[in-house]
Structures are given as C-alpha cells and as structure tokens.
Tab-separated table of C-alpha atoms and ligand atoms in Angstrom:
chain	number	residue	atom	x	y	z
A	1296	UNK	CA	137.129	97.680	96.184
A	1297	UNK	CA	140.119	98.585	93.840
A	1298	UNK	CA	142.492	96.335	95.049
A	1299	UNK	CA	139.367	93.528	94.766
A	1300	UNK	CA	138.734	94.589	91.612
A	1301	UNK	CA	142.912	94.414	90.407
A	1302	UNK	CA	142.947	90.930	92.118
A	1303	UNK	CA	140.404	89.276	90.867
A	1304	UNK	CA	139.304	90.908	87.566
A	1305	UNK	CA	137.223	88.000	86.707
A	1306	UNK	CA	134.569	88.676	89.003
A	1307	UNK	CA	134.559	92.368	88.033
A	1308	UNK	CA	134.670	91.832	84.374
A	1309	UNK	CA	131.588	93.208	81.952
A	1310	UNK	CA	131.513	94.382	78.235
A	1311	UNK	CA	130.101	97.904	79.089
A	1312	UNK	CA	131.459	100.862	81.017
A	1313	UNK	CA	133.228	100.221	84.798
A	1314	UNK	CA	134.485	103.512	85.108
A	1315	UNK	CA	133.432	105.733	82.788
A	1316	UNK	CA	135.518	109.112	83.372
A	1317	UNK	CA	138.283	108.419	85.733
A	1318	UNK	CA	137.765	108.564	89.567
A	1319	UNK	CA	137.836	111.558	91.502
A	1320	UNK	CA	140.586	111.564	94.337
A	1321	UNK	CA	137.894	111.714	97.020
A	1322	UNK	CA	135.607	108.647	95.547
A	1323	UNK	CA	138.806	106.783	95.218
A	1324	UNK	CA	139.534	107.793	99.197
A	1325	UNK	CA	135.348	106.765	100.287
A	1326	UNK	CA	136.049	103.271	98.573
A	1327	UNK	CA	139.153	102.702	100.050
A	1328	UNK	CA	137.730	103.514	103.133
A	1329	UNK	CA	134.663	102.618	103.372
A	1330	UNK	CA	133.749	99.791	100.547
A	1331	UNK	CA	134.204	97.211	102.819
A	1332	UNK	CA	132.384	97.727	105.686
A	1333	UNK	CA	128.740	97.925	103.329
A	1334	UNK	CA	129.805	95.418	100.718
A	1335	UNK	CA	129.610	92.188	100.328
A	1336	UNK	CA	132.235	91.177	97.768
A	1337	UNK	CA	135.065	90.165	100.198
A	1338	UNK	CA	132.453	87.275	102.185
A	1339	UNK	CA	131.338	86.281	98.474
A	1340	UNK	CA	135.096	85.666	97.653
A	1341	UNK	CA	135.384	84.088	101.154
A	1342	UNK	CA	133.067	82.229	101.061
A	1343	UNK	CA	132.326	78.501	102.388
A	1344	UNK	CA	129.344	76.372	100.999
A	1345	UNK	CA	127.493	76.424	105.000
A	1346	UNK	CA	127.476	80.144	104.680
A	1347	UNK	CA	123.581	80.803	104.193
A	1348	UNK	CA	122.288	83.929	102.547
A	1349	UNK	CA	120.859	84.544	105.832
A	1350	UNK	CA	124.214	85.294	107.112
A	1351	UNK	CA	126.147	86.855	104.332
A	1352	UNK	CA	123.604	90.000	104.305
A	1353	UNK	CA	123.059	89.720	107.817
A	1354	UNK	CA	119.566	90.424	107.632
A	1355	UNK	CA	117.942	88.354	110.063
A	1356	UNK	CA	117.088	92.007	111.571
A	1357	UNK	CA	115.162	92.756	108.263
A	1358	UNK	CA	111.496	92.209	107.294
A	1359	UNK	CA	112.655	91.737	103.750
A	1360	UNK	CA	115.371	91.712	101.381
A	1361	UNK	CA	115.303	92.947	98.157
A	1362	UNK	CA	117.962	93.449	95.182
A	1363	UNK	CA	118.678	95.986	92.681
A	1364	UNK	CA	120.747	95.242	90.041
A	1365	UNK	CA	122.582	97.954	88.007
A	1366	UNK	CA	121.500	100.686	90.228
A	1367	UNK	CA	123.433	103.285	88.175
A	1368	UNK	CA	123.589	105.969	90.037
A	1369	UNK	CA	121.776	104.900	93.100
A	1370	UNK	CA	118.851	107.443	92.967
A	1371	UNK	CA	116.290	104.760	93.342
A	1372	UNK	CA	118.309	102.223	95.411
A	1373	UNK	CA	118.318	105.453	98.161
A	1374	UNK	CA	115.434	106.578	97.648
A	1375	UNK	CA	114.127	102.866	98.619
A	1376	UNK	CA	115.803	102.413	101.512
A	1377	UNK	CA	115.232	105.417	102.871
A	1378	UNK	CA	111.460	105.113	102.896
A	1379	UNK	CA	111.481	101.778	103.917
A	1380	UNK	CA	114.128	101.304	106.814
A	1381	UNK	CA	113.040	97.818	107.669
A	1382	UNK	CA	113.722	96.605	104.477
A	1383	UNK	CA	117.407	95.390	103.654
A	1384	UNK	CA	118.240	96.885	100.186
A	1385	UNK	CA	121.243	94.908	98.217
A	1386	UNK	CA	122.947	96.776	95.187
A	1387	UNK	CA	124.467	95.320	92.721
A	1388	UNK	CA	126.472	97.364	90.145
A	1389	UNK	CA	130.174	96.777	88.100
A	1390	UNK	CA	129.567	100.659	87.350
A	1391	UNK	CA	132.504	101.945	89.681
A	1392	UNK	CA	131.281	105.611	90.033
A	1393	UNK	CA	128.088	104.650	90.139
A	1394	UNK	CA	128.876	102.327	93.619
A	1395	UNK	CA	130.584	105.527	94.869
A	1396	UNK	CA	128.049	108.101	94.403
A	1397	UNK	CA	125.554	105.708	96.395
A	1398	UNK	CA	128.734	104.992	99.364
A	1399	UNK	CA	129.050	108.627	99.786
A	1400	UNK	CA	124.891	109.049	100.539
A	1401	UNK	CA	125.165	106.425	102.219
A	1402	UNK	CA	127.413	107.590	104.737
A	1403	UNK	CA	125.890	110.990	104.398
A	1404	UNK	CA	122.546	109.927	105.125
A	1405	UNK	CA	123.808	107.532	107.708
A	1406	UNK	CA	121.680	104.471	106.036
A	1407	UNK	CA	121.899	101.405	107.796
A	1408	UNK	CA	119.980	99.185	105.239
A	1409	UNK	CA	122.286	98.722	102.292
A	1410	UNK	CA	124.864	95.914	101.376
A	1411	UNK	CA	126.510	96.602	97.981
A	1412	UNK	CA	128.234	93.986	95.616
A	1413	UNK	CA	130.823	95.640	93.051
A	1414	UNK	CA	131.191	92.335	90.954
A	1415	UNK	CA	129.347	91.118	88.077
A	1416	UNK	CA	125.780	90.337	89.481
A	1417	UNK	CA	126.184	86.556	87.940
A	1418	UNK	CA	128.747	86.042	91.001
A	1419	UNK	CA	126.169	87.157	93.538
A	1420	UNK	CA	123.114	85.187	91.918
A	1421	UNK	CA	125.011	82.095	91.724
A	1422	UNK	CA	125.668	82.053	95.830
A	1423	UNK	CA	122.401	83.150	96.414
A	1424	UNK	CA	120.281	80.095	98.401
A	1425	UNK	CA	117.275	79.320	96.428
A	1426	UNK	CA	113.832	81.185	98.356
A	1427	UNK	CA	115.909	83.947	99.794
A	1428	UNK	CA	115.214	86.820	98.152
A	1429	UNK	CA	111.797	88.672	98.513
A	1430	UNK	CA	111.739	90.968	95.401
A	1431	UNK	CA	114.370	91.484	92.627
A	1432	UNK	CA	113.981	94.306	90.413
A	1433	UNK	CA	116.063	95.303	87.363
A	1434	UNK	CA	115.896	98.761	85.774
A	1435	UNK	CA	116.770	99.781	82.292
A	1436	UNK	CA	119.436	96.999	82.157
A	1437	UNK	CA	121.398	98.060	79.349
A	1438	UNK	CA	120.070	97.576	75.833
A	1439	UNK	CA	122.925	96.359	73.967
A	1440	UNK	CA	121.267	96.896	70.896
A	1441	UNK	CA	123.159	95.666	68.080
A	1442	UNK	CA	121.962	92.057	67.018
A	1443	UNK	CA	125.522	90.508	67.357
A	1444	UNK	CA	125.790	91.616	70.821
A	1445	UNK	CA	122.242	90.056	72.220
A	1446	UNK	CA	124.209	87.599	74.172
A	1447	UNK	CA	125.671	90.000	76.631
A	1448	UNK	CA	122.466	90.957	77.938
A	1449	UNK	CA	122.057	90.506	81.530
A	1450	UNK	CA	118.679	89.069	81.460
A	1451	UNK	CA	118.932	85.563	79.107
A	1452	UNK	CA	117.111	82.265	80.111
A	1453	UNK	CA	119.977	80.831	82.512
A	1454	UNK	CA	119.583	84.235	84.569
A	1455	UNK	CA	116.114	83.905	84.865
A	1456	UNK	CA	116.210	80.392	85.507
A	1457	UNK	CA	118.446	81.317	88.219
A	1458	UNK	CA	116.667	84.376	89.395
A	1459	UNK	CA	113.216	82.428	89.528
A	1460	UNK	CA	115.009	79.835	92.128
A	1461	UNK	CA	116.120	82.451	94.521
A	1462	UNK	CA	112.965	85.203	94.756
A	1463	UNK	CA	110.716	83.372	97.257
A	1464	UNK	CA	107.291	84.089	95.354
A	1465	UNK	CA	105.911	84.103	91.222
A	1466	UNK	CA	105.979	87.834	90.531
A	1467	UNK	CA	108.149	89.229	92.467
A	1468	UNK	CA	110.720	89.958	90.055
A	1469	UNK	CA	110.499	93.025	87.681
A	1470	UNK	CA	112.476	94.007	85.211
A	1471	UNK	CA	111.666	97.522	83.228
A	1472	UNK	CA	113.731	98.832	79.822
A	1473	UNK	CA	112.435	101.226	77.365
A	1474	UNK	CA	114.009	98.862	74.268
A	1475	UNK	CA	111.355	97.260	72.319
A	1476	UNK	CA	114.086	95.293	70.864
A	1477	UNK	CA	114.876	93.510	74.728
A	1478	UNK	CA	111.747	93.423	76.022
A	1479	UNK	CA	110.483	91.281	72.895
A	1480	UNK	CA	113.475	89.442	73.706
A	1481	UNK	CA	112.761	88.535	76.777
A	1482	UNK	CA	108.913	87.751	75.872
A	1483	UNK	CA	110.195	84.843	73.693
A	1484	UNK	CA	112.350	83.353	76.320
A	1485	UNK	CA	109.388	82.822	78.332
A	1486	UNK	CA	107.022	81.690	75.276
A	1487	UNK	CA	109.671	79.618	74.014
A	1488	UNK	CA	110.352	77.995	77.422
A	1489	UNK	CA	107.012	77.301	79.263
A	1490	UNK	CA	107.789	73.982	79.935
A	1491	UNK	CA	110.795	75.003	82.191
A	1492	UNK	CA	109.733	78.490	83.231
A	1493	UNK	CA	106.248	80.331	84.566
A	1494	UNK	CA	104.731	83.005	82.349
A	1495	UNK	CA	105.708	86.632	82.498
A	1496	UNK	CA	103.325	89.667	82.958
A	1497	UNK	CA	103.768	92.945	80.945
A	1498	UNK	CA	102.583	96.059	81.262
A	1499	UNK	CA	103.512	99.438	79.910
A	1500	UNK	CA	104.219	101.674	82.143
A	1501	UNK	CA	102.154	105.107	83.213
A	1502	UNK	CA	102.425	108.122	85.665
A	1503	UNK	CA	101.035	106.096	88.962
A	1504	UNK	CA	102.998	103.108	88.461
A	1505	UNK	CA	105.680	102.446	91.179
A	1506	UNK	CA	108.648	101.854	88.972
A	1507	UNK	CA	107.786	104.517	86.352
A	1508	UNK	CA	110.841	107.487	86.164
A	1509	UNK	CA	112.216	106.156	88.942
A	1510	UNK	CA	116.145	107.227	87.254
A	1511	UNK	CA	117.507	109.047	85.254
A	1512	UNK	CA	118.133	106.763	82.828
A	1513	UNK	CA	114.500	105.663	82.653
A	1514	UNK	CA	113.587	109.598	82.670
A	1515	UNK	CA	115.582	110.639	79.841
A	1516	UNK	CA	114.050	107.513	77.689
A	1517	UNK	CA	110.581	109.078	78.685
A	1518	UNK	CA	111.399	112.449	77.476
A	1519	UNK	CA	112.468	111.245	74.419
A	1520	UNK	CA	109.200	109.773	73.480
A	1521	UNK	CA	109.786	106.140	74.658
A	1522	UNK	CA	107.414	103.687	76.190
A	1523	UNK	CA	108.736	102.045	79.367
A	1524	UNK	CA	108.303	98.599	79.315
A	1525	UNK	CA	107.379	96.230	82.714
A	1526	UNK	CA	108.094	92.488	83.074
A	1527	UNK	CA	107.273	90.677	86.122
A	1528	UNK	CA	107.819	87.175	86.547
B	389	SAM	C1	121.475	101.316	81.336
B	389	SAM	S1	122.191	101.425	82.898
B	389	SAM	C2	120.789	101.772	83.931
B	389	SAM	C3	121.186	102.243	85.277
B	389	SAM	C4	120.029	102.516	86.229
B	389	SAM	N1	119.298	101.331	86.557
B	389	SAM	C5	119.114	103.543	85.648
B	389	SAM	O1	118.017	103.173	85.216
B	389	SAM	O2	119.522	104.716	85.625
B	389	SAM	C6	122.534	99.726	83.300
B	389	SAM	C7	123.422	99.568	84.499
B	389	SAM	O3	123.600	98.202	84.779
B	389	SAM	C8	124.954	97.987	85.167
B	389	SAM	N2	125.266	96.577	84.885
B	389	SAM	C9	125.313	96.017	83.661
B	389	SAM	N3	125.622	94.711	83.746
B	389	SAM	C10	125.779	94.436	85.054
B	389	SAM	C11	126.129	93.272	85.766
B	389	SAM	N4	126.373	92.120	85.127
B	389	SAM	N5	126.209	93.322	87.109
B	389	SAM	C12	125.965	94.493	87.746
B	389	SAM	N6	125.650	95.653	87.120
B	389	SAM	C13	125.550	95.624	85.795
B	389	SAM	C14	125.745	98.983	84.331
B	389	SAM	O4	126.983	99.300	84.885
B	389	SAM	C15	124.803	100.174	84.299
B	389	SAM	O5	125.061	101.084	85.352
C-alpha cells in the first residue's frame, strides 16, 4: 500500500489526516505484507472498462455487499463482518493506521469477508457499476466545520448522485454525523434538488437504533452531549 500510495498520490490524496502519528515498524511490515492480498486498490488501478463489480470484489460467493466508508478504526467494519459472514464487507478509508489496525484483526480473526480500498473513496465510487451495491453506510464523515472548507466534505450532491446510481434500492444508504452544521447541509441538497434526486429520511438517533455508538468517534460525540444525526436515502 505504501509504494501505491508514493506512486500514485493522486488517488490517495485528501485534506485531512493519512497518517496521523507515524507508523509503527510492525503496521508498516502487515501492509507490506499483507495489503494486497484483501485490497482492492491495485485491480482499481488495473483496471479495464469489461471488469464488472461483480468481479473486482469477487463476491459472487456473497449474499450481499455492503460498503463502509471512513471506517476509522475498523471497530464497526469488524464487528459487521464478523456477525454476518455471508455478507461481503468493503472498507474504504485514506486513514493509513486506521486500514492497518483493521488488516491486523483481520488476519487475527482470520475474516474472510473484507476487501479494503486505501484510496480516496471518489476513485472506488466512480468504477462502481450502477445497482451493485446493496447498502452503503457512512459514519461520522468528518465535519469540516469551518464555512470556507464545506466543499471538502465527502458527502456533496455529485457523491450522492453517484452513490444513489450504484446502491441497488431507495434507502439503503445511511449516513450518520453528530454536526448539526452537515447534516443541515446535506438536508438542503436534497430539498434543493428534488427534481434530480429522491427525498432523504432523518431520524435522530436513540439507544436501540442499529447505527447508534457504533465507534468511537460517534461515542465520544454522545458523551459530550451531542445528538447523532441519521440520513437515509
Ligand atoms: C471523523 S472520522 C470517523 C471515523 C469512523 N467512521 C468513526 O466514526 O469512528 C472520518 C473518517 O473518514 C475518513 N475519510 C475522510 N475522507 C475520506 C475519503 N474521501 N475516502 C475514504 N476515507 C475518508 C478519514 O480518514 C476518517 O478516518
């Protein structure tokens, strides 16, 4: 994955962190060793316009595929696949630690239902044949709070656009974040685009809902007080 992600920065590059303290010795030695044989990034690079989605994840063997973007850590990307083994789990996360935490349980935990991409998730949603994907979820994407940096966020109208034409079904694609701030952001791209786009659901989230302190992330946000905001669309 290093020598991917020295080759062709491009596909790497994001404003926030990649690698937030530098890499321990053995997390460089698990990606070296290992990256390739769960991710996906060297097929995306490779790949030729016949190649269906179908075969890039492989996952003809799977009841379902679903995608995680910014896992983070991983805890909930595991913790997914673990309890549901016929489901094929992708990850998608620039967050270079983050990918090796969840390589290392992986192998640990010997789980055979994970394919990870280490690029910026635009490269994977823009090879991604349209009705392929059975649920997309998106978890505390990061804030970016300041007004003059709203267009970084990850979740504007072209990636929904895009998002909407892969995921096979309406609702099927949630996105959670405890910032007021983005989640009214993301209400008026879907009230000021109806014509082009279907209409979100929201919720806020309680105790018994499914993706409610699912990370750590999401849990320190609830300790602090915050509401934790669900869109599905
Ligand atoms: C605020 S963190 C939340 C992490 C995790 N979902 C959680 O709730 O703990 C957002 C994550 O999204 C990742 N991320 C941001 N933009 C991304 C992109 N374009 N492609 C893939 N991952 C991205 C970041 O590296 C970061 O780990």
């Amino acid at each position: 994955m290093l020598d991917l992600r020295s080759k062709f920065p491009d596909y790497y590059q994001y404003h926030g962190r990649n690698i937030s303290k530098k890499l321990s010795l053995s997390n460089v030695r698990i990606l070296n060793d290992y990256y390739s044989k769960y991710s996906l990034d060297k097929k995306i690079l490779n790949l030729s316009s016949k190649t269906s989605t179908e075969q890039l994840l492989q996952s003809n063997l799977f009841k379902k595929v679903i995608i995680e973007v910014g896992f983070g850590d991983g805890e909930h990307l595991i913790e997914s696949a673990l309890s549901n083994p016929k489901v094929l789990f992708v990850g998608s996360e620039v967050y270079v630690n983050g990918v090796a935490k969840v390589l290392k349980q992986i192998l640990e935990k010997d789980i055979k239902n994970i394919r990870l991409c280490g690029m910026n998730f635009v490269y994977l949603l823009n090879i991604l044949n349209q009705n392929s994907i059975d649920e997309l979820k998106i978890i505390n994407p990061d804030p970016w709070h300041k007004k003059r940096h709203f267009k970084r966020r990850l979740v504007n109208l072209e990636n929904i656009i895009k998002i909407i034409g892969i995921v096979k079904n309406k609702y099927a694609s949630y996105i959670t974040t405890d910032s007021e701030s983005y989640f009214n952001y993301i209400n008026e791209i879907f009230s000021s685009n109806s014509k082009i786009i279907h209409e979100n659901k929201n919720k806020i989230l309680s105790k018994n809902d499914r993706l409610y302190g699912v990370s750590r992330y999401q849990r320190k946000a609830i300790k602090n007080g915050k509401k934790i905001y669900q869109l599905t669309f």
